[in-house]
Amino acid sequence: MISRIQRASLTAAAAAIASVFGAGIIQSYSAPPPIIRGQATVIDGDTIEIQGSRIRLAAVDAPESDQLCENDVGRRYRCGQTASFALADFIGRSLVTCTAEIDRYGKPQTSYDRTIAACRVNGADLGAWLVERGWAVPYWTYGGARYRSQYEQARQSRVGIWAGRFEDPSEHRARKRGPK
């Protein structure tokens, strides 16, 4: 005959074993990252919308829509708007496929109600394309190292925002918010 204490211990041990094996099964068979596919509308240099879903391009940071930069002769221009137009021209009416970035809990990452995703059009990575042409910088804090070679190429070639002077987009946003 098993005492109440032994039964409780066996029940707790069985629950612990089940949770360990259950967690392994869940991790082994977790759902693939969500895919969002369709024609895109460009919202700004690093945000698009597909079928009502806002998507923040992963690992890149483009100048803000109102941000001013200087070109190679010192003339100011709306570099954020220029980046948006360049992205819109590149995408055109082509089908865009975005794969959501997944957090450590298996959930799609979001930022300000936008899904963070790596997106492709006609086989080209939109983040890589933007950085390579100088219309965005790698977002180093959030996986930007994947675009290091495109960043170096754009800087050396002095294309896009690298042709003149600009403020890093994250610094521009912080300055606009003011002191904390």
mmCIF file of C-alpha atoms in Angstrom:
data_model
loop_
_atom_site.group_PDB
_atom_site.id
_atom_site.type_symbol
_atom_site.label_atom_id
_atom_site.label_comp_id
_atom_site.label_asym_id
_atom_site.label_seq_id
_atom_site.Cartn_x
_atom_site.Cartn_y
_atom_site.Cartn_z
ATOM 1 C CA MET A 1 0.000 0.000 0.000
ATOM 2 C CA ILE A 2 1.329 3.448 -0.977
ATOM 3 C CA SER A 3 1.078 6.222 1.553
ATOM 4 C CA ARG A 4 -0.307 9.648 0.736
ATOM 5 C CA ILE A 5 3.194 11.149 0.880
ATOM 6 C CA GLN A 6 4.608 8.526 -1.511
ATOM 7 C CA ARG A 7 1.656 9.029 -3.879
ATOM 8 C CA ALA A 8 2.210 12.806 -3.860
ATOM 9 C CA SER A 9 5.915 12.323 -4.546
ATOM 10 C CA LEU A 10 5.218 9.932 -7.424
ATOM 11 C CA THR A 11 2.622 12.323 -8.864
ATOM 12 C CA ALA A 12 5.061 15.239 -8.670
ATOM 13 C CA ALA A 13 7.823 13.163 -10.295
ATOM 14 C CA ALA A 14 5.493 12.041 -13.094
ATOM 15 C CA ALA A 15 4.415 15.641 -13.699
ATOM 16 C CA ALA A 16 8.062 16.796 -13.858
ATOM 17 C CA ILE A 17 8.962 14.039 -16.327
ATOM 18 C CA ALA A 18 5.906 14.814 -18.454
ATOM 19 C CA SER A 19 6.744 18.509 -18.542
ATOM 20 C CA VAL A 20 10.332 17.789 -19.637
ATOM 21 C CA PHE A 21 9.235 15.429 -22.401
ATOM 22 C CA GLY A 22 6.308 17.658 -23.317
ATOM 23 C CA ALA A 23 8.571 20.688 -23.708
ATOM 24 C CA GLY A 24 10.849 18.679 -25.971
ATOM 25 C CA ILE A 25 7.947 17.631 -28.144
ATOM 26 C CA ILE A 26 6.659 21.190 -28.405
ATOM 27 C CA GLN A 27 10.087 22.500 -29.385
ATOM 28 C CA SER A 28 10.617 19.694 -31.889
ATOM 29 C CA TYR A 29 7.296 20.293 -33.589
ATOM 30 C CA SER A 30 6.853 24.058 -33.240
ATOM 31 C CA ALA A 31 5.130 25.817 -36.099
ATOM 32 C CA PRO A 32 7.280 27.422 -38.782
ATOM 33 C CA PRO A 33 7.592 31.222 -38.721
ATOM 34 C CA PRO A 34 4.568 32.990 -40.185
ATOM 35 C CA ILE A 35 4.870 33.964 -43.840
ATOM 36 C CA ILE A 36 3.166 37.091 -45.178
ATOM 37 C CA ARG A 37 2.971 37.283 -48.964
ATOM 38 C CA GLY A 38 1.437 39.752 -51.393
ATOM 39 C CA GLN A 39 1.793 43.103 -53.057
ATOM 40 C CA ALA A 40 3.351 45.660 -50.740
ATOM 41 C CA THR A 41 2.740 49.310 -50.092
ATOM 42 C CA VAL A 42 5.768 51.201 -48.791
ATOM 43 C CA ILE A 43 4.993 53.139 -45.609
ATOM 44 C CA ASP A 44 8.525 54.428 -45.039
ATOM 45 C CA GLY A 45 12.097 53.338 -45.750
ATOM 46 C CA ASP A 46 11.934 50.307 -43.452
ATOM 47 C CA THR A 47 8.196 49.606 -43.167
ATOM 48 C CA ILE A 48 5.831 48.049 -45.687
ATOM 49 C CA GLU A 49 2.230 46.891 -45.579
ATOM 50 C CA ILE A 50 0.875 43.710 -47.140
ATOM 51 C CA GLN A 51 -2.860 42.997 -47.037
ATOM 52 C CA GLY A 52 -3.357 45.171 -43.949
ATOM 53 C CA SER A 53 -0.338 43.803 -42.063
ATOM 54 C CA ARG A 54 2.369 46.324 -41.178
ATOM 55 C CA ILE A 55 5.853 44.868 -41.463
ATOM 56 C CA ARG A 56 9.061 46.358 -40.078
ATOM 57 C CA LEU A 57 12.034 45.155 -42.120
ATOM 58 C CA ALA A 58 14.310 43.180 -39.816
ATOM 59 C CA ALA A 59 17.810 44.371 -38.902
ATOM 60 C CA VAL A 60 17.800 47.654 -40.864
ATOM 61 C CA ASP A 61 17.102 51.264 -39.931
ATOM 62 C CA ALA A 62 16.233 53.751 -42.663
ATOM 63 C CA PRO A 63 16.133 57.522 -42.236
ATOM 64 C CA GLU A 64 12.827 58.842 -40.915
ATOM 65 C CA SER A 65 10.357 60.293 -43.434
ATOM 66 C CA ASP A 66 10.950 63.842 -42.175
ATOM 67 C CA GLN A 67 14.719 63.416 -41.795
ATOM 68 C CA LEU A 68 17.034 65.727 -43.709
ATOM 69 C CA CYS A 69 20.489 64.751 -44.940
ATOM 70 C CA GLU A 70 23.115 66.571 -46.994
ATOM 71 C CA ASN A 71 24.153 65.365 -50.418
ATOM 72 C CA ASP A 72 27.701 65.409 -51.784
ATOM 73 C CA VAL A 73 27.600 69.176 -52.443
ATOM 74 C CA GLY A 74 26.049 70.066 -49.068
ATOM 75 C CA ARG A 75 22.485 70.541 -50.301
ATOM 76 C CA ARG A 76 19.840 69.317 -47.849
ATOM 77 C CA TYR A 77 17.264 66.797 -49.019
ATOM 78 C CA ARG A 78 14.600 64.561 -47.473
ATOM 79 C CA CYS A 79 16.651 61.375 -47.310
ATOM 80 C CA GLY A 80 13.926 59.398 -45.535
ATOM 81 C CA GLN A 81 11.459 60.209 -48.271
ATOM 82 C CA THR A 82 14.087 59.394 -50.906
ATOM 83 C CA ALA A 83 14.720 56.000 -49.249
ATOM 84 C CA SER A 84 10.964 55.288 -49.275
ATOM 85 C CA PHE A 85 10.671 56.167 -52.960
ATOM 86 C CA ALA A 86 13.703 54.023 -53.830
ATOM 87 C CA LEU A 87 12.193 51.042 -51.992
ATOM 88 C CA ALA A 88 8.798 51.556 -53.656
ATOM 89 C CA ASP A 89 10.432 51.740 -57.094
ATOM 90 C CA PHE A 90 12.439 48.579 -56.415
ATOM 91 C CA ILE A 91 9.411 46.582 -55.243
ATOM 92 C CA GLY A 92 7.029 47.932 -57.877
ATOM 93 C CA ARG A 93 4.044 45.602 -58.191
ATOM 94 C CA SER A 94 6.078 42.460 -57.536
ATOM 95 C CA LEU A 95 5.063 39.850 -55.011
ATOM 96 C CA VAL A 96 6.836 40.334 -51.652
ATOM 97 C CA THR A 97 7.384 37.401 -49.284
ATOM 98 C CA CYS A 98 8.140 38.126 -45.630
ATOM 99 C CA THR A 99 9.162 35.634 -42.965
ATOM 100 C CA ALA A 100 8.505 36.827 -39.430
ATOM 101 C CA GLU A 101 11.404 36.913 -36.978
ATOM 102 C CA ILE A 102 10.649 34.655 -34.019
ATOM 103 C CA ASP A 103 11.452 35.499 -30.392
ATOM 104 C CA ARG A 104 12.849 33.037 -27.873
ATOM 105 C CA TYR A 105 9.317 31.986 -26.924
ATOM 106 C CA GLY A 106 8.403 30.998 -30.480
ATOM 107 C CA LYS A 107 6.222 34.070 -31.085
ATOM 108 C CA PRO A 108 6.578 36.523 -33.982
ATOM 109 C CA GLN A 109 8.514 39.624 -32.922
ATOM 110 C CA THR A 110 6.701 42.933 -33.126
ATOM 111 C CA SER A 111 7.547 46.599 -32.790
ATOM 112 C CA TYR A 112 4.861 49.284 -32.541
ATOM 113 C CA ASP A 113 2.177 46.910 -33.876
ATOM 114 C CA ARG A 114 4.374 45.883 -36.813
ATOM 115 C CA THR A 115 5.597 42.352 -37.426
ATOM 116 C CA ILE A 116 9.377 42.284 -37.699
ATOM 117 C CA ALA A 117 10.281 40.226 -40.752
ATOM 118 C CA ALA A 118 12.921 39.503 -43.358
ATOM 119 C CA CYS A 119 11.354 40.229 -46.742
ATOM 120 C CA ARG A 120 12.273 39.260 -50.279
ATOM 121 C CA VAL A 121 11.166 40.393 -53.713
ATOM 122 C CA ASN A 122 12.224 38.501 -56.836
ATOM 123 C CA GLY A 123 14.774 36.645 -54.695
ATOM 124 C CA ALA A 124 16.398 39.822 -53.330
ATOM 125 C CA ASP A 125 16.534 40.523 -49.573
ATOM 126 C CA LEU A 126 14.987 43.984 -49.111
ATOM 127 C CA GLY A 127 17.147 44.767 -46.070
ATOM 128 C CA ALA A 128 20.354 43.892 -47.926
ATOM 129 C CA TRP A 129 19.191 45.912 -50.934
ATOM 130 C CA LEU A 130 18.490 49.018 -48.834
ATOM 131 C CA VAL A 131 21.802 48.856 -46.964
ATOM 132 C CA GLU A 132 23.836 48.125 -50.103
ATOM 133 C CA ARG A 133 22.393 51.154 -51.876
ATOM 134 C CA GLY A 134 22.879 53.407 -48.869
ATOM 135 C CA TRP A 135 19.193 53.935 -48.057
ATOM 136 C CA ALA A 136 19.376 52.230 -44.653
ATOM 137 C CA VAL A 137 21.989 51.289 -42.079
ATOM 138 C CA PRO A 138 22.220 47.988 -40.254
ATOM 139 C CA TYR A 139 20.298 48.057 -36.988
ATOM 140 C CA TRP A 140 23.253 46.664 -35.049
ATOM 141 C CA THR A 141 21.299 46.134 -31.828
ATOM 142 C CA TYR A 142 18.725 43.985 -33.620
ATOM 143 C CA GLY A 143 20.649 41.613 -35.877
ATOM 144 C CA GLY A 144 22.176 44.164 -38.226
ATOM 145 C CA ALA A 145 25.488 42.296 -38.384
ATOM 146 C CA ARG A 146 23.954 40.155 -41.147
ATOM 147 C CA TYR A 147 24.315 43.229 -43.409
ATOM 148 C CA ARG A 148 27.912 44.129 -42.509
ATOM 149 C CA SER A 149 29.309 43.514 -46.011
ATOM 150 C CA GLN A 150 26.564 45.613 -47.680
ATOM 151 C CA TYR A 151 27.204 48.373 -45.123
ATOM 152 C CA GLU A 152 30.945 48.409 -45.850
ATOM 153 C CA GLN A 153 30.291 48.416 -49.592
ATOM 154 C CA ALA A 154 27.847 51.350 -49.375
ATOM 155 C CA ARG A 155 30.188 53.404 -47.176
ATOM 156 C CA GLN A 156 33.182 52.829 -49.439
ATOM 157 C CA SER A 157 31.151 53.524 -52.589
ATOM 158 C CA ARG A 158 29.592 56.643 -50.988
ATOM 159 C CA VAL A 159 26.102 55.827 -52.260
ATOM 160 C CA GLY A 160 22.742 56.975 -50.903
ATOM 161 C CA ILE A 161 23.072 58.710 -47.547
ATOM 162 C CA TRP A 162 26.811 57.918 -47.544
ATOM 163 C CA ALA A 163 27.324 60.390 -50.438
ATOM 164 C CA GLY A 164 27.084 63.283 -47.983
ATOM 165 C CA ARG A 165 26.341 63.791 -44.294
ATOM 166 C CA PHE A 166 23.510 62.329 -42.254
ATOM 167 C CA GLU A 167 22.446 61.644 -38.711
ATOM 168 C CA ASP A 168 21.962 57.988 -37.771
ATOM 169 C CA PRO A 169 18.187 57.325 -37.827
ATOM 170 C CA SER A 170 18.156 56.095 -34.208
ATOM 171 C CA GLU A 171 19.948 59.262 -33.071
ATOM 172 C CA HIS A 172 17.512 61.380 -35.096
ATOM 173 C CA ARG A 173 14.534 59.738 -33.337
ATOM 174 C CA ALA A 174 16.149 60.149 -29.914
ATOM 175 C CA ARG A 175 16.869 63.832 -30.569
ATOM 176 C CA LYS A 176 13.260 64.419 -31.658
ATOM 177 C CA ARG A 177 11.965 62.768 -28.462
ATOM 178 C CA GLY A 178 14.141 65.048 -26.382
ATOM 179 C CA PRO A 179 15.769 64.355 -23.007
ATOM 180 C CA LYS A 180 14.306 61.654 -20.809
#
